[in-house]
Amino acid sequence: MTVFCNLGLFPNYFENFSEFIEKEKYELTLEKYYIHQYRITEKEHQDHYLMQSYFQNLHLIGLVKELADHSNITAGKLKVYFHRVGNSLILPIEYGVSELENLTLDDVKEMREDIFGGIHKSERSKLFVNELMNIFTNKEKKYSFLIENWSLLKENYYSSFESYLEGFSFEKIKTSSLQYFQELNDKIHETIRKVSNYIFGIPIAFLFLISRLEFSEPSAVKNFSLLGIGYLFILLIYKIFFKSIEESLDSIKNDINRYESKIKHISSLSQIHTELKQLKNNTLENQYNKLKTLRWVTFFIALGLTSLVFYLSWNSVARVWDAFIFFIQSFIQR
């Protein structure tokens, strides 16, 4: 018995890999598909070497498009355009299974991160594009040539960037780094000012509460009301003021860590890197310790206030306690 199947009813069915990349050449838009030649689906055999090469190639196409001055798709064909003074490159993005057979582009994502992930993004992009255009000098403008010479392009780019750093005047970045360093210093000193204000303000606030207590003829209601106000004040300090200071310190610490990671490999900024470390490990850490001390001081002041109120109102407390015990005993005896 012969079974005839109209493959037109299955638009995501591909007889071979060539058909698949012809439809999904520049990005994978299909959620489901089946490549009969290798029994590949969106869930199975994704580790097939051609699928791995296909995804690596998509990363390279994405990087080239992102760096291009312009790109367009005409009649299903993608072209990217690069323009420099006295030079230009128009590169059609065409490839087939033969280009994917021996593809080794497993580090394209790392290259993209190198270009866009650190400082000197603009310079890195320009250097990479310059080297990309250079490898096509007096060469046929074919995408397959880029794939074949990817390693050469990487090597030339890294060499160019190293030369750029060696010959680059760091005065501008030093100036911006010093400005940023000063901003971090200002943030820390603003936090120091807040902590200092609380160091003086909290005891004064509690001294004010203590001054309102009844000493000569203690009023338990008034004294315990003031104690309650004191507890509310403590809650406010812990939940808002202390938390705000700690979040400010954490934010500054994160800023320092981020900036450290950006400049740690730049030898010309080693002094700023050292000062950032000192700022984090000494000045910033001292503020954390002061905040911790302030919390303990607040706790002991509150404990002292509580003890004082109970001492002044002990007779009233004792009467209330005796009445409570009597009530409990009476309730049990019923």
Coordinates of C-alpha atoms in Angstrom, one line a residue:
M1 CA 0.0 0.0 0.0
T2 CA 1.4 3.4 -0.9
V3 CA 0.6 6.5 1.3
F4 CA 0.7 9.9 -0.3
C5 CA 1.2 12.9 1.9
N6 CA 0.7 16.5 0.8
L7 CA 3.7 18.2 2.5
G8 CA 2.1 21.6 1.7
L9 CA -0.2 20.9 4.7
F10 CA 2.9 20.9 6.9
P11 CA 4.6 24.3 6.4
N12 CA 7.2 23.6 9.1
Y13 CA 8.3 20.3 7.5
F14 CA 11.7 20.4 5.8
E15 CA 13.0 17.6 3.7
N16 CA 16.6 18.6 4.3
F17 CA 18.7 21.1 6.2
S18 CA 19.1 23.3 3.1
E19 CA 15.4 23.9 3.0
F20 CA 15.4 24.8 6.7
I21 CA 18.1 27.4 6.5
E22 CA 16.6 28.8 3.3
K23 CA 13.5 29.7 5.2
E24 CA 15.1 30.5 8.6
K25 CA 18.4 32.0 7.3
Y26 CA 18.7 35.1 9.5
E27 CA 16.8 34.2 12.6
L28 CA 14.8 31.3 13.9
T29 CA 11.1 32.3 14.0
L30 CA 9.5 28.9 14.1
E31 CA 8.3 27.5 17.4
K32 CA 7.9 24.0 15.9
Y33 CA 9.7 22.4 13.0
Y34 CA 10.9 19.1 11.7
I35 CA 14.0 18.5 9.5
H36 CA 13.5 15.0 8.0
Q37 CA 17.1 14.5 6.8
Y38 CA 18.4 14.4 10.3
R39 CA 15.1 13.8 12.2
I40 CA 15.6 17.1 14.0
T41 CA 12.7 18.8 15.8
E42 CA 12.6 21.9 18.1
K43 CA 13.0 19.5 21.0
E44 CA 15.1 16.6 19.7
H45 CA 18.6 16.4 18.3
Q46 CA 19.3 20.1 19.0
D47 CA 22.9 19.0 19.7
H48 CA 23.4 17.9 16.1
Y49 CA 26.5 19.6 14.8
L50 CA 24.6 21.4 12.0
M51 CA 22.1 22.9 14.5
Q52 CA 25.0 24.0 16.7
S53 CA 26.7 25.6 13.7
Y54 CA 23.4 27.2 12.7
F55 CA 22.9 28.9 16.0
Q56 CA 26.5 30.0 16.2
N57 CA 26.1 31.5 12.7
L58 CA 22.9 33.4 13.8
H59 CA 25.0 35.0 16.6
L60 CA 27.5 36.2 14.1
I61 CA 24.8 37.6 11.8
G62 CA 23.3 39.3 14.8
L63 CA 26.6 40.9 15.7
V64 CA 27.3 42.1 12.2
K65 CA 23.8 43.6 11.9
E66 CA 24.2 45.3 15.2
L67 CA 27.5 46.9 14.2
A68 CA 26.4 47.8 10.6
D69 CA 25.5 51.4 9.7
H70 CA 22.5 50.1 7.8
S71 CA 20.9 46.8 6.8
N72 CA 18.0 45.7 4.7
I73 CA 16.3 42.6 3.3
T74 CA 15.4 42.7 -0.4
A75 CA 13.8 39.7 -2.0
G76 CA 14.6 37.7 1.1
K77 CA 18.3 38.5 0.9
L78 CA 20.0 40.4 3.8
K79 CA 22.7 43.0 3.1
V80 CA 24.6 45.0 5.6
Y81 CA 26.4 48.3 4.9
F82 CA 29.5 49.8 6.6
H83 CA 30.6 53.3 5.8
R84 CA 33.9 55.0 6.7
V85 CA 35.6 58.0 5.3
G86 CA 37.1 56.9 1.9
N87 CA 35.9 53.4 2.4
S88 CA 32.7 51.3 2.4
L89 CA 31.6 47.7 2.5
I90 CA 28.4 46.2 1.3
L91 CA 28.2 42.6 2.4
P92 CA 25.4 40.2 1.3
I93 CA 24.7 37.6 4.0
E94 CA 24.5 34.4 2.0
Y95 CA 25.4 31.0 3.3
G96 CA 24.4 27.3 2.9
V97 CA 25.0 24.0 4.5
S98 CA 28.6 23.8 3.1
E99 CA 29.5 26.9 5.2
L100 CA 28.0 25.3 8.3
E101 CA 29.8 22.0 7.9
N102 CA 33.1 23.1 9.4
L103 CA 32.0 26.2 11.2
T104 CA 33.9 27.2 14.4
L105 CA 32.2 30.3 15.8
D106 CA 31.7 29.2 19.4
D107 CA 33.0 32.5 20.8
V108 CA 30.8 35.0 19.0
K109 CA 28.8 35.7 22.1
E110 CA 32.0 36.3 24.1
M111 CA 33.1 38.7 21.3
R112 CA 29.9 40.6 21.5
E113 CA 30.2 40.9 25.3
D114 CA 33.8 42.2 24.9
I115 CA 32.7 44.9 22.4
F116 CA 29.5 46.0 24.2
G117 CA 30.0 44.9 27.8
G118 CA 32.8 47.1 29.1
I119 CA 34.2 50.6 28.8
H120 CA 35.4 52.0 25.5
K121 CA 32.3 50.6 23.8
S122 CA 32.4 53.1 21.0
E123 CA 36.1 52.7 20.3
R124 CA 35.8 48.9 20.5
S125 CA 33.0 48.9 17.9
K126 CA 34.9 51.2 15.6
L127 CA 38.1 49.1 15.8
F128 CA 36.1 45.8 15.2
V129 CA 34.4 47.3 12.1
N130 CA 37.7 48.7 10.8
E131 CA 39.3 45.3 11.0
L132 CA 36.2 43.7 9.5
M133 CA 36.4 46.1 6.5
N134 CA 40.2 45.6 6.3
I135 CA 40.0 41.8 5.8
F136 CA 37.8 42.4 2.8
T137 CA 40.3 44.7 1.1
N138 CA 40.8 43.5 -2.4
K139 CA 38.7 40.4 -1.6
E140 CA 35.4 39.3 -2.9
K141 CA 32.6 40.5 -0.7
K142 CA 31.2 37.2 0.4
Y143 CA 29.9 36.2 3.8
S144 CA 31.6 32.8 3.5
F145 CA 34.9 34.7 3.5
L146 CA 34.1 36.2 6.9
I147 CA 33.2 32.8 8.3
E148 CA 36.5 31.3 7.1
N149 CA 38.5 34.3 8.4
W150 CA 36.8 34.7 11.8
S151 CA 39.9 33.8 13.7
L152 CA 42.0 36.3 11.8
L153 CA 39.4 39.0 12.4
K154 CA 39.5 38.3 16.1
E155 CA 43.2 38.4 16.3
N156 CA 43.4 41.6 14.3
Y157 CA 40.8 43.2 16.5
Y158 CA 42.5 42.3 19.8
S159 CA 45.8 43.5 18.4
S160 CA 44.3 46.8 17.3
F161 CA 42.6 47.4 20.7
E162 CA 45.8 46.6 22.5
S163 CA 47.6 49.2 20.4
Y164 CA 44.8 51.6 20.9
L165 CA 45.1 51.3 24.7
E166 CA 48.9 51.7 24.6
G167 CA 48.7 54.9 22.5
F168 CA 45.5 56.3 24.0
S169 CA 45.6 59.4 26.2
F170 CA 44.0 58.4 29.4
E171 CA 43.5 62.0 30.6
K172 CA 39.9 62.0 29.7
I173 CA 39.1 58.7 31.4
K174 CA 41.2 59.7 34.3
T175 CA 39.3 62.9 34.7
S176 CA 35.9 61.1 34.5
S177 CA 37.2 58.5 36.9
L178 CA 38.3 61.1 39.4
Q179 CA 34.9 62.8 39.0
Y180 CA 33.1 59.5 39.7
F181 CA 35.5 58.8 42.6
Q182 CA 34.6 62.2 44.0
E183 CA 30.8 61.5 43.6
L184 CA 31.3 58.3 45.6
N185 CA 33.1 60.2 48.2
D186 CA 30.3 62.8 48.4
K187 CA 27.7 60.0 48.7
I188 CA 29.7 58.4 51.6
H189 CA 30.1 61.7 53.4
E190 CA 26.4 62.4 53.0
T191 CA 25.7 59.1 54.7
I192 CA 28.3 60.0 57.4
R193 CA 26.4 63.2 58.0
K194 CA 23.2 61.3 58.4
V195 CA 24.7 58.8 60.8
S196 CA 26.3 61.7 62.8
N197 CA 22.9 63.4 63.0
Y198 CA 21.3 60.2 64.3
I199 CA 24.1 59.7 66.8
F200 CA 23.3 63.0 68.4
G201 CA 19.6 63.1 67.6
I202 CA 18.5 59.8 69.0
P203 CA 19.9 60.3 72.6
I204 CA 18.5 63.9 72.6
A205 CA 15.1 62.5 71.6
F206 CA 15.2 59.9 74.4
L207 CA 16.4 62.5 76.9
F208 CA 13.4 64.6 75.9
L209 CA 11.1 61.7 76.6
I210 CA 12.9 61.1 80.0
S211 CA 12.4 64.8 80.9
R212 CA 8.7 64.4 80.4
L213 CA 8.4 61.4 82.9
E214 CA 6.8 61.9 86.3
F215 CA 9.5 61.5 89.0
S216 CA 8.1 63.1 92.1
E217 CA 4.5 61.8 91.8
P218 CA 4.8 59.1 89.2
S219 CA 1.8 58.7 86.9
A220 CA 1.9 55.2 85.5
V221 CA -0.5 56.1 82.6
K222 CA 1.6 59.1 81.5
N223 CA 4.9 57.2 81.9
F224 CA 3.8 54.2 80.0
S225 CA 2.3 56.4 77.3
L226 CA 5.7 58.0 76.9
L227 CA 7.3 54.6 76.9
G228 CA 4.9 53.6 74.1
I229 CA 5.8 56.7 72.1
G230 CA 9.5 55.8 72.7
Y231 CA 8.8 52.3 71.2
L232 CA 7.1 53.8 68.2
F233 CA 10.1 56.1 67.7
I234 CA 12.4 53.1 67.9
L235 CA 10.3 51.3 65.3
L236 CA 10.4 54.3 63.0
I237 CA 14.2 54.6 63.4
Y238 CA 14.8 50.9 62.7
K239 CA 12.3 50.4 59.8
I240 CA 12.9 53.7 58.0
F241 CA 16.0 55.7 59.0
F242 CA 18.4 52.8 59.6
K243 CA 17.1 50.9 56.6
S244 CA 17.5 54.0 54.4
I245 CA 21.1 54.4 55.6
E246 CA 22.0 50.8 55.0
E247 CA 20.4 50.8 51.5
S248 CA 22.5 53.9 50.7
L249 CA 25.7 52.2 51.9
D250 CA 24.8 49.0 49.9
S251 CA 24.2 51.1 46.8
I252 CA 27.5 52.9 47.1
K253 CA 29.2 49.5 47.7
N254 CA 27.6 48.1 44.5
D255 CA 28.7 51.2 42.5
I256 CA 32.3 50.8 43.7
N257 CA 32.3 47.1 42.8
R258 CA 30.9 47.8 39.4
Y259 CA 33.4 50.5 38.7
E260 CA 36.3 48.4 40.1
S261 CA 35.5 45.6 37.7
K262 CA 35.6 48.1 34.8
I263 CA 39.0 49.6 35.5
K264 CA 40.9 46.8 37.3
H265 CA 42.7 45.8 34.1
I266 CA 43.7 49.3 33.1
S267 CA 47.2 49.9 34.5
S268 CA 47.0 53.7 34.1
L269 CA 44.1 53.8 36.5
S270 CA 45.7 51.6 39.2
Q271 CA 45.9 54.5 41.6
I272 CA 42.1 55.1 41.4
H273 CA 41.5 51.4 41.7
T274 CA 43.6 51.3 44.9
E275 CA 41.7 54.4 46.3
L276 CA 38.4 52.7 45.5
K277 CA 39.5 49.7 47.4
Q278 CA 40.5 51.8 50.4
L279 CA 37.2 53.7 50.1
K280 CA 35.3 50.4 50.2
N281 CA 37.4 48.6 52.8
N282 CA 38.0 51.5 55.2
T283 CA 35.6 54.5 54.9
L284 CA 32.6 52.5 53.8
E285 CA 33.2 49.7 56.3
N286 CA 33.5 52.2 59.1
Q287 CA 30.1 53.5 58.3
Y288 CA 28.6 50.0 58.5
N289 CA 30.3 49.6 61.9
K290 CA 28.9 53.0 63.0
L291 CA 25.4 51.9 61.9
K292 CA 25.7 48.7 63.8
T293 CA 26.9 50.6 66.9
L294 CA 24.0 53.1 66.5
R295 CA 21.6 50.2 66.5
W296 CA 23.0 48.8 69.7
V297 CA 23.0 52.3 71.3
T298 CA 19.4 52.7 70.4
F299 CA 18.6 49.3 71.8
F300 CA 20.3 50.0 75.2
I301 CA 18.7 53.4 75.4
A302 CA 15.3 51.9 74.9
L303 CA 16.1 49.2 77.5
G304 CA 17.2 51.9 79.9
L305 CA 14.0 53.9 79.3
T306 CA 11.9 50.8 79.9
S307 CA 13.7 50.0 83.1
L308 CA 13.3 53.6 84.3
V309 CA 9.6 53.6 83.6
F310 CA 9.0 50.3 85.4
Y311 CA 11.1 51.6 88.4
L312 CA 9.2 54.9 88.6
S313 CA 5.8 53.2 88.3
W314 CA 6.7 50.0 90.2
N315 CA 3.9 50.5 92.8
S316 CA 1.3 50.9 90.1
V317 CA 2.7 48.0 88.2
A318 CA 2.7 45.8 91.3
R319 CA -1.0 46.7 92.0
V320 CA -1.9 45.8 88.4
W321 CA 0.0 42.6 88.7
D322 CA -1.6 41.6 92.0
A323 CA -5.0 42.4 90.5
F324 CA -4.2 40.2 87.5
I325 CA -3.1 37.3 89.6
F326 CA -6.2 37.6 91.8
F327 CA -8.4 37.6 88.7
I328 CA -6.7 34.5 87.4
Q329 CA -7.0 32.6 90.7
S330 CA -10.6 33.5 91.0
F331 CA -11.3 32.4 87.4
I332 CA -9.6 29.0 88.1
Q333 CA -11.5 28.4 91.3
R334 CA -14.9 28.8 89.6

